[in-house]
Amino acid sequence: MTVAVERPAAPSGGDRGRRPGLTARLKNGYQKHWYAYAMIAPVVIVLALIVLYPLVRGFYLTLTDADSLNSARTIGVNHIDATYKFIGLDNYADILWGPTSYDRFWSHFIWTIVWTASCVTLHYVIGLGLALLLNQKDLRGRTAYRLMLILPWAVPTFVTVFAWRFMLADSGVINTTLDAMSLPSPSWLEDPLFQQIAAILVNTWCGVPFMMVSLLGGLQSIDSTLYEAAEMDGASAWQQFRNVTLPGLRSVSSTVVLLGIIWTFNQFAIIFLLFGNTAPDAQILVTWAFYLGFGQTPRDYAQSATYGVLLLSLLIVFTSVYRRWLNRNDVSAAI
Amino acid sequence: MSTETLTKTPVPEPAAAPPRVNAPRRGRRSRKASLASHAVLIVASLVALFPIAWLVFLSLGPDKDDYLHPSRILDTATLSNYTFVLGQTNFLKWLGNTLIVSLGTTVIGVLVAATSGYAVSRMRFPGYKKFMWVLLVTQMFPVAVLMVPMYVILSDLGLIDTYAGLIVVYLTTAVPYCAWLMKGYFDTIPLEIDEAGRVDGLSPFGTFFRLILPLARPGLAVAAFYTMITAWSEVAFATTFMLDDQKYTLAVGLQSFISEHDAQRQYMAATAVLIAVPISAVFYLVQKNLVTGLTAGGTKG
């Protein structure tokens, strides 16, 4: 979104230097841009209907005490009207400062941050390492390696998670192997700490290919004469990496890191499918909100929606800060 | 410079770049370094392949506890799990459901989003920045934000447990995402083509439909494919909104094996393989284009 370039909307667009009055401007703007608005209209309408309206309604829910017992519902042929009432900002106060807020919100919040930071770091470092290896021009079998390495990306997440559950099970192949090497074989799917490690492990496995492929694309777009010049100047491999590769990757990196953070922060399938409802300590905010809204009885719609609004606010604040930081550092990202 | 997006777009087919004739001989890199590269890449490839290979292997074992005793499978390997899953379970029904939902989402999503992608690629109208911002924010919605209100609205409308309901839900992510991805693709189509069209007297719509859209077919295909994959493997909404096991998508159906068949993991493994193989095959066929589409858009994948 830093692409602040004026493209001529139409060759015929009459744009004089003088600034006309408001009505004239509106009229002019309408005439000049009506087809742009017509073109975005379908998306605007669809988003208004299926995103904005639910969002407003969801926000309203956060101000009530709605749950599955007092919401409108139909049992057989009987329709029962909603009986929940407006309670203002109590849900927010309860989640953020309530008596057990640490156990319910803040512990999950901290784990979500740790989870996001460690996963994205691992994705990026491993992805960059593999991309650098694959970018060597004289390496035999580059294409074959690349194809094998993107396999985790090709397989749907819910399938890979099943594969990992087999492997991480108590007497599964991983623990059998660890046992054979006389290493401790932890209980990956039950022990709280190892649940967290297992979640990071699986997510890393799933996320590296995307980073690797994007960074490989970035590496290949770096002008090779820069390396030749650096080599002429006698730069070591490390110096070339620091001064040519990393700056050359900046715009790709900033985009994929942002996407990685958003995706990991919102990663639902891996934790949900790996543990179901059995791992309170490994639930990130998204899966925890799902649990509140749909995983327990009675379903607490209001609190779940409140988590949703809090999550969205977090992401918006984060993205704005990130964008400002990028602008200050003069990096153009695709946002 | 005409646009920044154009200048920082990598060459569409990076792999097809001409060989660097006068590149310095990197062969000077020692044999040791080359061996090390291969060693690391081989280990990484094994790590990437192993879980899936292991799944395929386990799916051949006839007993539900074979995953704990893999050595047994060597002697007793059989395809009977596959015949069971295909013949005795709802697998084909679920496959059909998944196809209906993901194709429905894809077709509607791409159709609705195409013109918007073009508008934001070519035109700078008042409100442009806000519109792009809305697209980005919508893309990063956590599922939880909309799940509860969606559930309430859909149940009011009687759309719980219907294909239409699930398609509507998936459109919330598909539409902004397709618009964004296609903007990236339209950015790579030279502006001169539009100008030529306009000079020849086409309206903006005419230019779009008659000149740009045919050129953008690969971009459309990428957007369609990503949308399909996303809908294909979505779990949270499908779990919540599809209650009848005749309506399950594959993602939900796979889990239902746990309770329905008393943890008959051999069938789960076979089902997982049946799901993974076709979609991975398609992925491999189109992966070159996917990568191009991604880096061209510089956005999400």
XYZ file of C-alpha atoms in Angstrom, chain B:
301
model
C 9.091 4.882 -12.960
C 5.552 3.984 -13.552
C 4.781 1.845 -10.577
C 6.712 0.532 -7.707
C 4.899 -2.746 -7.738
C 6.082 -3.363 -11.237
C 9.696 -2.569 -10.527
C 9.965 -4.760 -7.500
C 8.149 -7.651 -9.073
C 10.547 -10.482 -9.647
C 10.877 -11.744 -13.156
C 7.810 -13.956 -13.632
C 9.691 -17.172 -14.280
C 12.804 -16.809 -12.203
C 13.928 -20.302 -13.029
C 13.925 -19.438 -16.705
C 16.447 -16.640 -16.311
C 19.197 -16.953 -18.901
C 22.270 -18.762 -17.623
C 24.846 -16.345 -16.381
C 27.510 -16.792 -18.993
C 30.170 -14.625 -17.511
C 29.366 -15.373 -13.911
C 32.430 -15.990 -11.825
C 33.151 -19.660 -11.533
C 31.538 -20.552 -8.290
C 33.068 -23.970 -8.743
C 35.825 -22.646 -6.607
C 33.605 -23.464 -3.699
C 35.276 -26.386 -2.063
C 34.107 -29.944 -2.458
C 33.504 -29.989 1.286
C 31.031 -27.116 1.104
C 29.188 -28.807 -1.702
C 28.980 -32.056 0.234
C 27.702 -30.166 3.238
C 24.993 -28.520 1.121
C 23.863 -31.873 -0.151
C 23.922 -33.368 3.313
C 21.743 -30.588 4.729
C 19.327 -30.714 1.808
C 19.008 -34.482 2.004
C 18.264 -34.355 5.711
C 15.748 -31.556 5.148
C 14.067 -33.475 2.336
C 13.805 -36.558 4.516
C 12.230 -34.515 7.270
C 9.801 -33.052 4.737
C 8.880 -36.389 3.206
C 8.901 -38.637 6.237
C 5.562 -37.842 7.921
C 3.641 -38.377 4.701
C 5.607 -41.451 3.690
C 5.008 -42.820 7.165
C 1.299 -42.147 6.837
C 1.177 -44.017 3.543
C 3.084 -46.893 5.107
C 0.763 -47.068 8.112
C -2.291 -46.989 5.876
C -1.258 -50.407 4.580
C -1.412 -52.071 7.967
C -4.616 -54.002 8.554
C -4.761 -53.696 12.338
C -5.763 -50.604 14.264
C -2.717 -50.769 16.502
C -0.265 -51.297 13.687
C 0.949 -47.737 14.030
C 2.561 -48.827 17.269
C 4.152 -51.897 15.704
C 5.220 -50.748 12.278
C 7.401 -53.799 11.688
C 4.282 -55.980 11.516
C 3.067 -54.097 8.472
C 5.925 -55.347 6.340
C 4.462 -58.847 6.292
C 0.799 -58.011 6.324
C 0.617 -55.010 4.008
C -2.713 -54.840 2.233
C -4.913 -52.377 0.439
C -7.999 -53.541 2.295
C -8.190 -50.305 4.290
C -8.667 -48.418 1.072
C -11.418 -50.655 -0.202
C -13.116 -50.355 3.164
C -12.925 -46.550 3.184
C -14.129 -46.242 -0.394
C -16.841 -48.851 -0.121
C -18.142 -48.881 3.432
C -17.889 -45.320 4.638
C -19.210 -41.917 3.684
C -15.918 -41.001 2.065
C -17.295 -40.448 -1.420
C -20.213 -38.483 -0.011
C -17.789 -36.270 1.906
C -15.646 -35.856 -1.157
C -18.716 -34.688 -3.063
C -19.633 -32.238 -0.290
C -16.120 -30.864 -0.222
C -16.131 -30.425 -3.977
C -19.480 -28.634 -3.955
C -18.445 -26.259 -1.208
C -14.945 -25.524 -2.452
C -15.932 -25.154 -6.107
C -18.902 -22.973 -5.154
C -16.654 -20.724 -3.088
C -14.060 -20.576 -5.824
C -16.420 -19.688 -8.654
C -18.338 -17.027 -6.749
C -15.229 -15.650 -5.070
C -13.228 -15.268 -8.268
C -16.150 -13.828 -10.232
C -16.959 -11.228 -7.624
C -13.359 -10.287 -6.966
C -11.988 -10.021 -10.502
C -13.249 -6.546 -11.344
C -12.160 -5.177 -7.982
C -8.668 -6.473 -8.467
C -8.548 -4.665 -11.773
C -9.963 -1.448 -10.345
C -7.390 -1.279 -7.561
C -4.601 -2.194 -9.919
C -5.382 0.498 -12.504
C -7.405 3.253 -10.980
C -6.688 5.651 -8.185
C -10.131 6.640 -7.045
C -10.929 8.508 -3.846
C -11.219 5.904 -1.117
C -8.678 3.673 -2.805
C -6.404 3.425 0.208
C -9.286 2.710 2.541
C -10.521 -0.018 0.258
C -7.100 -1.688 0.151
C -6.874 -1.423 3.916
C -10.271 -3.088 4.288
C -9.155 -5.916 2.005
C -6.007 -6.452 4.044
C -7.740 -6.333 7.406
C -10.433 -8.722 6.220
C -7.776 -11.143 5.108
C -6.318 -11.339 8.563
C -9.547 -11.837 10.428
C -9.115 -14.454 13.059
C -11.772 -17.137 12.577
C -13.051 -16.455 16.047
C -14.114 -12.919 15.224
C -16.845 -13.913 12.846
C -17.576 -17.404 13.953
C -20.061 -16.606 16.684
C -22.051 -13.897 14.865
C -21.976 -15.991 11.683
C -23.354 -18.923 13.576
C -26.135 -16.799 15.052
C -27.011 -15.257 11.686
C -26.889 -18.534 9.785
C -29.052 -20.279 12.308
C -31.539 -17.403 12.097
C -31.620 -17.890 8.348
C -31.812 -21.665 8.620
C -28.502 -22.055 6.801
C -26.739 -24.199 9.378
C -25.924 -27.588 7.881
C -26.291 -26.386 4.292
C -23.754 -26.034 1.509
C -24.891 -22.455 0.916
C -24.178 -21.537 4.517
C -20.635 -22.862 4.371
C -20.012 -21.193 1.012
C -21.163 -17.844 2.394
C -18.797 -18.257 5.311
C -15.851 -19.145 3.106
C -16.513 -16.164 0.885
C -15.567 -13.910 3.789
C -11.974 -14.997 3.341
C -12.032 -15.859 -0.352
C -13.290 -12.548 -1.710
C -10.795 -10.101 -0.217
C -8.044 -12.588 -0.784
C -8.853 -13.127 -4.472
C -9.175 -9.392 -5.059
C -5.782 -8.865 -3.471
C -4.090 -11.655 -5.354
C -5.531 -10.587 -8.685
C -4.488 -7.002 -8.113
C -0.958 -8.343 -7.920
C -1.414 -10.177 -11.164
C -3.030 -7.269 -13.015
C -0.097 -5.112 -11.903
C 2.182 -7.277 -14.027
C 0.149 -6.673 -17.190
C 1.561 -3.640 -19.017
C -0.522 -0.510 -18.828
C 0.038 0.039 -22.563
C -2.474 -2.697 -23.295
C -5.190 -0.781 -21.489
C -4.176 2.400 -23.216
C -4.313 0.741 -26.604
C -7.780 -0.556 -25.802
C -8.950 2.864 -24.710
C -7.526 4.484 -27.811
C -9.469 1.994 -29.882
C -12.612 3.218 -28.194
C -13.245 0.503 -25.601
C -14.842 1.523 -22.318
C -13.004 0.593 -19.121
C -15.293 -2.411 -18.829
C -14.662 -3.376 -22.436
C -10.922 -3.096 -21.891
C -11.170 -5.247 -18.833
C -13.366 -7.987 -20.240
C -11.982 -8.157 -23.760
C -8.290 -7.461 -23.284
C -7.155 -7.846 -19.697
C -9.230 -10.739 -18.461
C -8.047 -13.155 -21.165
C -4.445 -12.143 -20.453
C -4.959 -12.626 -16.750
C -6.102 -16.212 -17.073
C -3.055 -17.608 -15.236
C -3.650 -15.154 -12.414
C -7.287 -16.174 -12.226
C -6.220 -19.788 -12.123
C -3.864 -19.140 -9.227
C -6.539 -17.277 -7.276
C -9.040 -20.021 -8.012
C -6.638 -22.737 -6.969
C -5.706 -21.081 -3.709
C -9.316 -20.429 -2.868
C -10.147 -24.027 -3.574
C -7.324 -25.361 -1.435
C -8.266 -23.084 1.427
C -11.900 -24.146 1.313
C -10.845 -27.766 0.842
C -8.885 -27.894 4.065
C -10.784 -25.494 6.276
C -11.571 -27.050 9.646
C -13.055 -24.627 12.163
C -16.158 -23.464 10.309
C -16.818 -26.834 8.743
C -16.705 -28.487 12.164
C -19.107 -26.000 13.650
C -21.589 -25.476 10.844
C -22.010 -28.964 9.427
C -23.762 -31.167 11.921
C -25.134 -34.034 9.867
C -22.540 -36.617 8.902
C -24.039 -36.697 5.425
C -22.987 -33.049 5.073
C -19.439 -33.314 6.419
C -16.532 -32.112 4.384
C -13.432 -34.284 4.232
C -11.714 -32.275 6.946
C -14.532 -33.002 9.374
C -15.183 -36.525 8.172
C -11.605 -37.562 8.807
C -11.967 -36.643 12.459
C -15.288 -38.354 12.806
C -13.512 -41.663 12.316
C -12.090 -41.346 15.795
C -15.413 -41.754 17.507
C -17.415 -43.476 14.821
C -15.003 -46.324 14.230
C -13.577 -46.594 17.713
C -10.176 -45.175 16.872
C -9.683 -47.387 13.875
C -6.554 -45.623 12.913
C -5.799 -47.761 9.904
C -8.920 -46.374 8.222
C -8.035 -42.863 9.262
C -4.635 -43.281 7.698
C -6.095 -44.625 4.465
C -8.622 -41.788 4.320
C -5.895 -39.240 4.930
C -3.861 -40.669 2.078
C -6.866 -40.668 -0.228
C -7.413 -36.984 0.573
C -3.788 -35.949 0.351
C -2.729 -37.676 -2.830
C -5.002 -36.033 -5.429
C -4.696 -32.538 -4.016
C -0.917 -32.820 -3.694
C -0.715 -34.062 -7.263
C -2.603 -31.014 -8.506
C -0.461 -28.812 -6.325
C 2.688 -30.171 -7.920
C 1.309 -29.653 -11.402
C 0.604 -26.012 -10.793
C 3.236 -25.146 -8.215
C 5.404 -23.138 -10.588
C 2.511 -20.834 -11.351
C 1.578 -20.655 -7.717
C 4.961 -19.377 -6.759
C 4.945 -16.834 -9.563
C 1.496 -15.682 -8.552
C 2.598 -15.333 -4.978
C 5.723 -13.362 -5.550
C 4.044 -11.252 -8.217
C 1.341 -10.348 -5.775
C 3.914 -10.142 -3.026
C 1.086 -11.122 -0.767
C -0.481 -14.006 0.934
C -0.569 -17.570 -0.272
